[in-house]
Amino acid sequence: VAHFDAPASILRAVPRVDARGCDRGAQHLQARPHHPRRRTRTRRAHPARPLRAPPPAGLQKSRAKAEIWDRARMASDGFVRVEAAWFTPSRLLLLFCLMSLLIYLDRGTMSSAAVSGNPGGDAPGSPPPSGLQGEFGISYYQYGWLQAAFMIGLLCGSPVFSALAKRANPFRLIAVGLGTWTVATMACATSPNYPSLFLARTFVGVGEASFCALAAPFIDDFAPRGKKATWLACFYLCIPLGVALGFMYGGVVGGAPRMGWRWAFALESAAMLPVVMFCVSSAPIPMRGVSASSSSSHVSSDDAGLGTMTAGGEGSCESDAESDDDVVGGDGYGSDRRPRETSRRRHRRLGISSKTAAREFLRDAAELTRHPIYVATVAGYVAYTAVIGVYAVWGPKAAYAVFSTDLNTPSRADLVLGLVTVVAGAGGTAIGGVAVDRLGDSVGNALAVCAVSGAAGFILLETAFVSTSFPVFLAFFLLGETAAFVTQAPINAVVLWSVPPGARPLACSMTTVAIHALG
């Protein structure tokens, strides 16, 4: 909006550039006042030509002009055109939540008693062999290595998919990873022996790695302003729900007389197959800050001439030779037309060697360490994961040891504390996302929510385990776990917001590696 009451010298110094331009173009055209593409929205002060009177207060911009300004703002934020006919931000969130539920359903299924089973024994009164342990005759130690195989695949696959996101469309990479997950899960159902099951579980982790590294940046891109943390909370809410559903699903299917543990993995694979086919058939979805070079109709903000200014302050718009419609046009978030790609750039994009890719990955990983907020957040996340892991593994056993007369059996302790964990995980994760959005979606507010909830959770959980009454223990344990899960959405939001947009996939993948390897 023009400053009609400003002095003439200021009006001459601040040109009003057309909405379809960019900030760098504005600086470039300001230095070239006679450029033919320069369009000002105010008139120069002249004795014979006074400034126009301001428009009436109630007069609004036309709908077409408002749309142009909106598209220009989206283009300046790094968004490009989304061609998928089904796409809306809320539908994308629902799709990712469905993927997350199925993925973490598998984690709960693998840990369920009916699927894992027991190896049996020769001692009198020992239960008969059951589940995959009974069929393959493996010990608890060998069963633990199946969980380790999954983690190996997850930790190895996460950095690979984050590095590939710089040269391939991230949405396509998620489809490839989930396709690998589907095939590997079916291989678990048809494994003839323990080594083949071990290999299949490794590839299940590799397939899941693409989703863990690339899904959260998509949600951060398309979530409405003021609701980003809430959308991330909805996404991470699927983790405890998926694991809890996996426990119940594995118990029902794995314990059914005519089905068994193999059917549990087979039905998982069949449920994910339509999701994979939908993602493969869909047009790719672009990600802000990452060049989706595999998609011919999408271009990153830097390629479209929407990057930042040079250090000297006089940036040049890379699309000077193109028409204004190359920046904003059509009926989407950007134009179908792409800037010309030189043969040298194409060779650099497509002809990269594995050695060069490894050097680039190490350089990008080292660049992450230069962001102190990210490094400190990951260190805190590692400690948080260690605490949550201790309560998940030893919480039911400790509660049964202290309150054996109230819980009667270990299975009842698992059931009671499992339900408490599900309720606390769902409620705490939702509270954390809403709290950050109410305070303002910034790194400082997210860290403040993490600090307060972490301190409150520590006090409440310690109070729970020093209490001598089971109802008091249960109440404090529920409140303490709820406070602990409040940090789930804010801490992942800090991981996304504390690094540049193009580094978010690598940041998510390295966070996954750190919390699983160290936490």
Coordinates of C-alpha atoms in Angstrom, one line a residue, residues 7-511:
P7 CA 7.8 13.0 1.5
A8 CA 8.6 13.0 -2.2
S9 CA 12.3 12.0 -1.5
I10 CA 11.2 8.9 0.3
L11 CA 8.8 8.0 -2.5
R12 CA 11.5 8.3 -5.1
A13 CA 13.9 6.1 -3.0
V14 CA 11.4 3.3 -2.4
P15 CA 10.0 2.0 -5.7
R16 CA 6.8 0.0 -5.7
V17 CA 7.4 -3.1 -7.8
D18 CA 4.7 -5.2 -9.4
A19 CA 3.5 -8.1 -7.2
R20 CA 4.7 -10.7 -9.7
G21 CA 8.3 -9.7 -9.1
C22 CA 10.6 -10.7 -6.3
D23 CA 12.6 -9.0 -3.6
R24 CA 15.9 -9.5 -5.5
G25 CA 14.3 -8.1 -8.6
A26 CA 13.1 -5.1 -6.6
Q27 CA 16.6 -4.3 -5.5
H28 CA 17.9 -4.9 -9.0
L29 CA 15.4 -2.6 -10.6
Q30 CA 15.9 0.0 -8.0
A31 CA 19.4 0.4 -9.2
R32 CA 18.1 0.7 -12.8
P33 CA 15.3 3.2 -12.8
H34 CA 14.8 3.2 -16.5
H35 CA 14.5 -0.6 -16.9
P36 CA 11.4 -1.4 -19.0
R37 CA 10.2 -4.0 -16.5
R38 CA 10.1 -1.5 -13.6
R39 CA 6.6 -0.7 -12.6
T40 CA 5.9 1.7 -9.8
R41 CA 2.8 1.9 -7.7
T42 CA 3.3 5.6 -6.8
R43 CA 4.0 8.6 -8.8
R44 CA 7.0 10.8 -8.4
A45 CA 6.4 14.1 -6.7
H46 CA 6.2 16.9 -9.3
P47 CA 4.9 20.4 -8.9
A48 CA 2.6 20.0 -11.9
R49 CA 1.5 16.5 -11.1
P50 CA 0.6 16.1 -7.4
L51 CA 0.0 12.7 -5.8
R52 CA -3.3 11.1 -6.1
A53 CA -5.7 11.3 -3.2
P54 CA -5.9 8.2 -1.0
P55 CA -8.7 5.7 -1.9
P56 CA -11.8 5.6 0.4
A57 CA -11.2 3.7 3.7
G58 CA -13.7 1.0 2.9
L59 CA -12.4 0.2 -0.6
Q60 CA -10.7 -3.2 -0.8
K61 CA -8.4 -4.6 -3.5
S62 CA -10.0 -6.5 -6.2
R63 CA -10.1 -10.3 -6.0
A64 CA -7.7 -10.8 -8.9
K65 CA -5.2 -8.4 -7.5
A66 CA -5.4 -10.1 -4.1
E67 CA -4.9 -13.5 -5.7
I68 CA -1.8 -12.2 -7.5
W69 CA -0.3 -10.9 -4.2
D70 CA -1.1 -14.2 -2.5
R71 CA 0.6 -16.2 -5.2
A72 CA 3.6 -13.9 -5.0
R73 CA 3.9 -14.3 -1.3
M74 CA 3.7 -18.1 -1.6
A75 CA 6.4 -18.0 -4.3
S76 CA 8.6 -15.9 -2.1
D77 CA 8.2 -18.4 0.7
G78 CA 9.6 -21.1 -1.6
F79 CA 6.3 -22.9 -2.5
V80 CA 5.8 -24.0 -6.1
R81 CA 2.9 -25.5 -7.9
V82 CA 1.2 -28.7 -6.7
E83 CA -0.3 -30.5 -9.6
A84 CA -1.9 -33.4 -7.7
A85 CA -5.7 -33.2 -8.2
W86 CA -6.4 -34.7 -4.7
F87 CA -4.0 -32.4 -2.9
T88 CA -5.1 -30.2 0.0
P89 CA -2.9 -29.7 3.1
S90 CA -5.4 -31.4 5.4
R91 CA -5.6 -34.4 3.0
L92 CA -1.8 -34.7 3.0
L93 CA -1.8 -34.7 6.8
L94 CA -4.4 -37.4 6.9
L95 CA -2.4 -39.5 4.4
F96 CA 0.7 -39.2 6.5
C97 CA -1.2 -40.0 9.7
L98 CA -2.5 -43.2 8.0
M99 CA 1.1 -44.1 7.0
S100 CA 2.3 -43.5 10.5
L101 CA -0.4 -45.7 12.1
L102 CA 0.4 -48.6 9.8
I103 CA 4.2 -48.2 10.3
Y104 CA 3.9 -48.1 14.1
L105 CA 1.3 -50.8 14.1
D106 CA 4.1 -53.1 12.9
R107 CA 6.3 -52.0 15.7
G108 CA 3.6 -52.9 18.3
T109 CA 2.8 -56.2 16.4
M110 CA 6.5 -57.3 16.5
S111 CA 6.6 -56.7 20.3
S112 CA 3.2 -58.3 21.1
A113 CA 3.3 -61.4 23.2
A114 CA 1.2 -63.5 20.7
V115 CA 3.5 -62.7 17.7
S116 CA 6.8 -62.9 19.5
G117 CA 5.7 -65.9 21.5
N118 CA 8.0 -67.9 23.7
P119 CA 10.6 -70.6 23.0
G120 CA 9.1 -73.0 25.5
G121 CA 11.3 -75.2 27.7
D122 CA 11.9 -78.7 29.2
A123 CA 11.3 -77.6 32.8
P124 CA 8.0 -78.9 34.4
G125 CA 5.3 -76.3 34.1
S126 CA 6.9 -74.3 31.3
P127 CA 4.5 -73.0 28.7
P128 CA 4.5 -74.7 25.3
P129 CA 6.4 -73.0 22.4
S130 CA 4.4 -70.4 20.5
G131 CA 4.8 -67.5 18.1
L132 CA 7.8 -67.0 15.9
Q133 CA 10.1 -68.0 18.8
G134 CA 8.5 -71.3 19.1
E135 CA 8.3 -72.0 15.4
F136 CA 12.0 -71.1 14.7
G137 CA 13.3 -72.4 18.1
I138 CA 15.0 -69.1 18.9
S139 CA 15.9 -67.8 22.3
Y140 CA 15.0 -64.4 23.8
Y141 CA 18.5 -63.2 22.9
Q142 CA 18.0 -64.1 19.2
Y143 CA 14.6 -62.4 19.3
G144 CA 16.2 -59.3 20.7
W145 CA 18.5 -59.2 17.6
L146 CA 15.4 -59.0 15.4
Q147 CA 14.7 -55.6 17.0
A148 CA 18.3 -54.7 16.5
A149 CA 18.0 -55.6 12.8
F150 CA 15.2 -53.2 12.4
M151 CA 17.2 -50.4 14.1
I152 CA 20.2 -51.1 11.8
G153 CA 18.0 -50.7 8.7
L154 CA 16.4 -47.6 10.1
L155 CA 19.7 -45.9 11.1
C156 CA 21.4 -46.8 7.8
G157 CA 18.4 -45.8 5.6
S158 CA 17.6 -42.4 7.2
P159 CA 20.7 -40.6 6.0
V160 CA 20.5 -42.2 2.6
F161 CA 17.0 -41.0 1.9
S162 CA 17.7 -37.5 3.3
A163 CA 20.6 -37.2 0.9
L164 CA 18.6 -38.5 -2.1
A165 CA 15.9 -35.9 -1.3
K166 CA 18.3 -33.2 -2.8
R167 CA 18.1 -34.9 -6.2
A168 CA 14.8 -36.7 -6.3
N169 CA 11.3 -35.7 -5.3
P170 CA 10.8 -36.4 -1.6
F171 CA 7.2 -37.6 -2.1
R172 CA 8.4 -40.2 -4.6
L173 CA 11.1 -41.3 -2.1
I174 CA 8.4 -41.9 0.5
A175 CA 6.6 -44.0 -2.0
V176 CA 9.8 -46.0 -2.7
G177 CA 10.5 -46.5 1.0
L178 CA 7.0 -47.6 1.8
G179 CA 7.1 -50.0 -1.2
T180 CA 10.2 -51.5 0.3
W181 CA 8.4 -51.7 3.7
T182 CA 5.5 -53.5 2.1
V183 CA 7.6 -56.1 0.4
A184 CA 9.8 -56.6 3.5
T185 CA 6.7 -57.0 5.7
M186 CA 5.4 -59.7 3.4
A187 CA 8.8 -61.3 3.5
C188 CA 8.5 -61.5 7.3
A189 CA 5.2 -63.4 6.8
T190 CA 6.8 -65.9 4.4
S191 CA 10.2 -66.3 6.1
P192 CA 11.3 -70.0 6.1
N193 CA 13.9 -69.6 8.8
Y194 CA 15.5 -67.2 11.3
P195 CA 18.2 -65.7 8.9
S196 CA 15.6 -64.7 6.3
L197 CA 13.4 -63.1 9.0
F198 CA 16.4 -61.2 10.3
L199 CA 17.1 -59.8 6.7
A200 CA 13.4 -59.0 6.2
R201 CA 13.3 -57.0 9.5
T202 CA 16.4 -55.1 8.3
F203 CA 14.6 -54.0 5.1
V204 CA 11.5 -53.1 7.1
G205 CA 13.7 -50.5 8.9
V206 CA 15.1 -49.3 5.6
G207 CA 11.7 -48.7 4.2
E208 CA 10.5 -46.9 7.3
A209 CA 13.5 -44.6 7.2
S210 CA 12.2 -42.6 4.2
F211 CA 9.0 -41.8 6.0
C212 CA 10.8 -40.8 9.2
A213 CA 13.2 -38.4 7.4
L214 CA 10.8 -36.8 4.9
A215 CA 7.2 -36.7 6.3
A216 CA 7.6 -34.0 9.0
P217 CA 9.1 -31.4 6.6
F218 CA 6.1 -31.8 4.4
I219 CA 3.7 -31.1 7.3
D220 CA 5.8 -28.1 8.3
D221 CA 5.5 -26.8 4.8
F222 CA 1.8 -27.0 4.3
A223 CA 0.4 -26.5 7.8
P224 CA -1.4 -23.2 8.2
R225 CA 0.3 -20.4 10.0
G226 CA -0.4 -20.5 13.7
K227 CA -1.2 -24.2 13.6
K228 CA 2.1 -25.8 12.6
A229 CA 2.8 -27.3 16.1
T230 CA -0.8 -28.6 16.3
W231 CA -0.4 -30.3 13.0
L232 CA 2.9 -31.8 14.0
A233 CA 1.2 -33.0 17.3
C234 CA -1.5 -34.7 15.2
F235 CA 1.2 -36.5 13.2
Y236 CA 3.3 -37.6 16.2
L237 CA 0.1 -38.6 18.1
C238 CA 0.0 -41.6 15.7
I239 CA 3.1 -43.1 17.3
P240 CA 1.6 -44.1 20.7
L241 CA -1.7 -44.9 19.1
G242 CA -0.1 -47.1 16.4
V243 CA 2.1 -49.0 18.9
A244 CA -0.9 -49.6 21.2
L245 CA -3.1 -50.8 18.3
G246 CA -0.2 -53.1 17.3
F247 CA -0.2 -54.7 20.7
M248 CA -4.0 -55.4 20.4
Y249 CA -3.8 -56.3 16.7
G250 CA -0.9 -58.7 17.3
G251 CA -2.7 -60.3 20.2
V252 CA -6.0 -60.8 18.3
V253 CA -4.5 -62.0 14.9
G254 CA -1.4 -63.8 16.3
G255 CA -3.4 -65.6 18.9
A256 CA -6.2 -66.7 16.6
P257 CA -6.3 -70.5 16.2
R258 CA -6.6 -70.4 12.4
M259 CA -4.2 -67.5 11.7
G260 CA -1.1 -67.0 13.8
W261 CA 1.9 -64.6 13.7
R262 CA 2.5 -64.9 9.9
W263 CA -1.0 -63.6 9.1
A264 CA -0.3 -60.5 11.3
F265 CA 2.6 -59.4 9.0
A266 CA 0.7 -60.4 5.8
L267 CA -2.3 -58.3 6.7
E268 CA -0.1 -55.3 7.5
S269 CA 1.5 -55.6 4.1
A270 CA -1.9 -55.8 2.4
A271 CA -3.1 -52.8 4.2
M272 CA -0.1 -50.7 3.1
L273 CA -0.2 -51.7 -0.5
P274 CA -3.1 -49.4 -1.6
V275 CA -1.3 -46.5 0.1
V276 CA 1.8 -47.2 -1.9
M277 CA -0.1 -47.5 -5.1
F278 CA -1.8 -44.2 -4.5
C279 CA 1.5 -42.4 -3.8
V280 CA 3.1 -43.9 -7.0
S281 CA 0.2 -42.9 -9.2
S282 CA -0.1 -39.4 -7.7
A283 CA 1.7 -36.4 -9.1
P284 CA 4.8 -35.6 -6.9
I285 CA 4.4 -33.1 -4.1
P286 CA 7.3 -30.5 -3.9
M287 CA 9.1 -29.7 -0.7
R288 CA 10.3 -26.2 0.3
G289 CA 14.1 -25.7 0.2
V290 CA 14.7 -29.0 -1.6
S291 CA 15.1 -29.2 -5.4
A292 CA 12.7 -31.9 -6.7
S293 CA 14.7 -32.5 -9.8
S294 CA 12.9 -35.7 -10.7
S295 CA 9.7 -33.8 -11.4
S296 CA 9.7 -31.9 -14.6
S297 CA 7.0 -29.5 -13.5
H298 CA 8.3 -28.4 -10.2
V299 CA 11.2 -26.0 -9.5
S300 CA 12.7 -24.8 -6.3
S301 CA 12.7 -21.3 -5.2
D302 CA 16.4 -20.8 -6.0
D303 CA 15.9 -22.0 -9.6
A304 CA 12.9 -19.7 -10.0
G305 CA 14.9 -16.6 -9.1
L306 CA 13.4 -16.3 -5.7
G307 CA 16.5 -16.8 -3.6
T308 CA 18.1 -14.4 -1.2
M309 CA 20.1 -11.3 -2.0
T310 CA 23.9 -11.3 -2.3
A311 CA 26.0 -10.1 0.5
G312 CA 26.6 -6.8 -1.2
G313 CA 22.9 -6.0 -1.1
E314 CA 22.4 -5.8 -4.9
G315 CA 21.0 -9.1 -5.9
S316 CA 20.0 -9.9 -9.5
C317 CA 16.8 -11.6 -10.4
E318 CA 17.8 -14.8 -12.3
S319 CA 14.6 -14.6 -14.3
D320 CA 15.2 -11.2 -15.9
A321 CA 15.3 -12.8 -19.3
E322 CA 12.0 -14.5 -18.7
S323 CA 8.5 -13.1 -18.6
D324 CA 6.8 -12.2 -15.3
D325 CA 4.6 -15.3 -15.6
D326 CA 7.6 -17.5 -15.0
V327 CA 7.5 -16.5 -11.3
V328 CA 3.8 -16.5 -10.7
G329 CA 1.1 -17.6 -13.1
G330 CA -1.4 -20.2 -14.0
D331 CA -3.9 -21.4 -11.5
G332 CA -1.6 -23.0 -8.9
Y333 CA 1.3 -22.0 -6.6
G334 CA 3.6 -21.3 -9.5
S335 CA 4.1 -21.8 -13.2
D336 CA 4.6 -24.8 -15.4
R337 CA 7.5 -23.3 -17.1
R338 CA 11.0 -23.9 -15.8
P339 CA 14.1 -21.8 -16.2
R340 CA 16.6 -23.1 -18.6
E341 CA 19.0 -25.7 -17.2
T342 CA 22.6 -25.6 -18.5
S343 CA 24.3 -28.8 -19.5
R344 CA 26.9 -28.3 -16.8
R345 CA 24.1 -28.1 -14.1
R346 CA 22.4 -31.1 -15.6
H347 CA 25.6 -33.1 -15.5
R348 CA 26.2 -32.0 -11.9
R349 CA 22.7 -33.1 -11.0
L350 CA 22.5 -36.4 -12.7
G351 CA 26.1 -37.5 -13.1
I352 CA 27.2 -37.5 -9.5
S353 CA 29.4 -40.2 -8.2
S354 CA 29.0 -42.1 -5.0
K355 CA 32.3 -40.6 -3.7
T356 CA 31.0 -37.1 -4.4
A357 CA 27.7 -37.9 -2.8
A358 CA 29.5 -39.2 0.4
R359 CA 31.6 -36.0 0.6
E360 CA 28.4 -33.9 0.1
F361 CA 26.6 -35.8 2.9
L362 CA 29.5 -35.4 5.3
R363 CA 29.7 -31.7 4.5
D364 CA 25.9 -31.3 5.1
A365 CA 26.1 -33.2 8.3
A366 CA 29.0 -31.1 9.5
E367 CA 26.9 -28.0 8.6
L368 CA 24.2 -29.2 11.0
T369 CA 26.7 -29.0 13.9
R370 CA 27.1 -25.3 13.3
H371 CA 23.5 -24.7 14.5
P372 CA 23.8 -24.7 18.3
I373 CA 20.1 -24.8 18.9
Y374 CA 19.7 -27.9 16.8
V375 CA 22.7 -29.6 18.5
A376 CA 21.5 -28.8 22.0
T377 CA 17.9 -29.9 21.2
V378 CA 19.1 -33.3 19.8
A379 CA 21.2 -33.8 23.0
G380 CA 18.1 -33.2 25.1
Y381 CA 16.0 -35.4 22.8
V382 CA 18.5 -38.2 23.4
A383 CA 18.1 -37.9 27.1
Y384 CA 14.4 -37.7 26.8
T385 CA 14.3 -40.9 24.6
A386 CA 16.4 -42.7 27.2
V387 CA 14.0 -41.8 30.0
I388 CA 10.9 -42.8 28.0
G389 CA 12.6 -46.0 26.9
V390 CA 13.4 -46.9 30.6
Y391 CA 9.8 -46.4 31.6
A392 CA 8.5 -48.3 28.6
V393 CA 10.7 -51.4 29.3
W394 CA 11.0 -51.4 33.1
G395 CA 7.9 -49.4 34.2
P396 CA 5.5 -52.3 34.3
K397 CA 8.1 -54.6 35.9
A398 CA 8.9 -51.9 38.6
A399 CA 5.2 -51.2 39.2
Y400 CA 4.5 -54.9 39.7
A401 CA 7.5 -55.3 42.0
V402 CA 6.3 -52.5 44.2
F403 CA 2.5 -53.0 44.0
S404 CA 2.2 -56.8 43.4
T405 CA -0.7 -57.2 45.8
D406 CA -2.7 -54.6 43.8
L407 CA -1.8 -55.7 40.3
N408 CA -2.0 -59.5 41.0
T409 CA -0.2 -60.6 37.8
P410 CA 2.5 -59.2 35.5
S411 CA 0.0 -59.3 32.6
R412 CA -2.3 -57.0 34.4
A413 CA 0.5 -54.6 35.1
D414 CA 1.3 -54.5 31.4
L415 CA -2.4 -53.8 30.6
V416 CA -2.9 -51.1 33.2
L417 CA 0.3 -49.2 32.6
G418 CA -0.1 -49.7 28.8
L419 CA -3.5 -48.0 28.9
V420 CA -2.0 -45.2 31.0
T421 CA 0.8 -44.7 28.5
V422 CA -1.7 -44.5 25.6
V423 CA -3.9 -42.0 27.3
A424 CA -0.9 -40.0 28.5
G425 CA 0.8 -40.1 25.0
A426 CA -2.3 -38.9 23.2
G427 CA -3.2 -36.2 25.7
G428 CA 0.3 -34.9 26.2
T429 CA 1.2 -34.8 22.6
A430 CA -1.9 -32.8 21.7
I431 CA -1.4 -30.4 24.6
G432 CA 2.2 -29.7 23.5
G433 CA 1.2 -28.8 20.0
V434 CA -1.7 -26.5 21.1
A435 CA 0.5 -24.8 23.7
V436 CA 3.2 -23.8 21.2
D437 CA 0.6 -22.4 18.8
R438 CA -1.2 -20.4 21.5
L439 CA 2.1 -18.9 22.6
G440 CA 3.3 -18.4 19.0
D441 CA 5.0 -20.8 16.7
S442 CA 8.7 -19.9 17.4
V443 CA 11.8 -21.8 18.5
G444 CA 11.9 -19.9 21.8
N445 CA 8.3 -20.7 22.7
A446 CA 8.7 -24.4 21.7
L447 CA 11.8 -24.7 23.9
A448 CA 10.0 -23.0 26.8
V449 CA 7.2 -25.6 26.6
C450 CA 9.8 -28.4 26.5
A451 CA 11.6 -27.0 29.6
V452 CA 8.4 -26.5 31.7
S453 CA 6.9 -29.9 30.7
G454 CA 10.2 -31.7 31.2
A455 CA 10.7 -30.3 34.7
A456 CA 7.1 -31.1 35.7
G457 CA 7.3 -34.6 34.3
F458 CA 10.4 -35.3 36.3
I459 CA 8.9 -34.2 39.6
L460 CA 5.6 -36.1 39.0
L461 CA 7.2 -39.3 37.9
E462 CA 9.7 -39.3 40.9
T463 CA 6.7 -38.7 43.2
A464 CA 4.9 -41.6 41.7
F465 CA 7.6 -44.2 42.4
V466 CA 8.1 -43.0 46.0
S467 CA 4.4 -43.3 46.9
T468 CA 3.2 -46.3 48.9
S469 CA -0.4 -46.2 47.7
F470 CA -1.3 -47.7 44.3
P471 CA -4.1 -45.2 43.4
V472 CA -1.7 -42.3 44.3
F473 CA 1.0 -44.0 42.2
L474 CA -1.3 -44.4 39.2
A475 CA -2.5 -40.7 39.4
F476 CA 1.0 -39.3 39.6
F477 CA 2.3 -41.7 36.9
L478 CA -0.5 -40.6 34.5
L479 CA 0.2 -36.9 35.1
G480 CA 4.0 -37.4 34.9
E481 CA 3.8 -39.3 31.6
T482 CA 1.4 -36.7 30.2
A483 CA 3.8 -34.0 31.0
A484 CA 6.7 -36.0 29.5
F485 CA 4.8 -36.5 26.2
V486 CA 4.0 -32.7 26.0
T487 CA 7.5 -32.3 24.7
Q488 CA 6.9 -34.6 21.7
A489 CA 5.6 -32.0 19.2
P490 CA 7.6 -29.0 20.4
I491 CA 10.9 -30.8 20.3
N492 CA 10.4 -32.0 16.8
A493 CA 9.2 -28.5 15.8
V494 CA 12.5 -27.1 17.1
V495 CA 14.4 -29.7 15.0
L496 CA 12.6 -28.4 11.9
W497 CA 12.7 -24.7 12.7
S498 CA 16.3 -24.4 13.9
V499 CA 17.9 -25.4 10.5
P500 CA 17.5 -24.0 7.0
P501 CA 14.6 -25.4 4.9
G502 CA 16.8 -27.5 2.7
A503 CA 18.5 -29.1 5.6
R504 CA 15.3 -30.3 7.3
P505 CA 15.3 -33.9 5.8
L506 CA 18.9 -34.5 6.9
A507 CA 18.2 -32.9 10.3
C508 CA 15.2 -35.3 10.9
S509 CA 17.2 -38.3 9.8
M510 CA 20.2 -37.5 12.0
T511 CA 17.9 -36.9 14.9

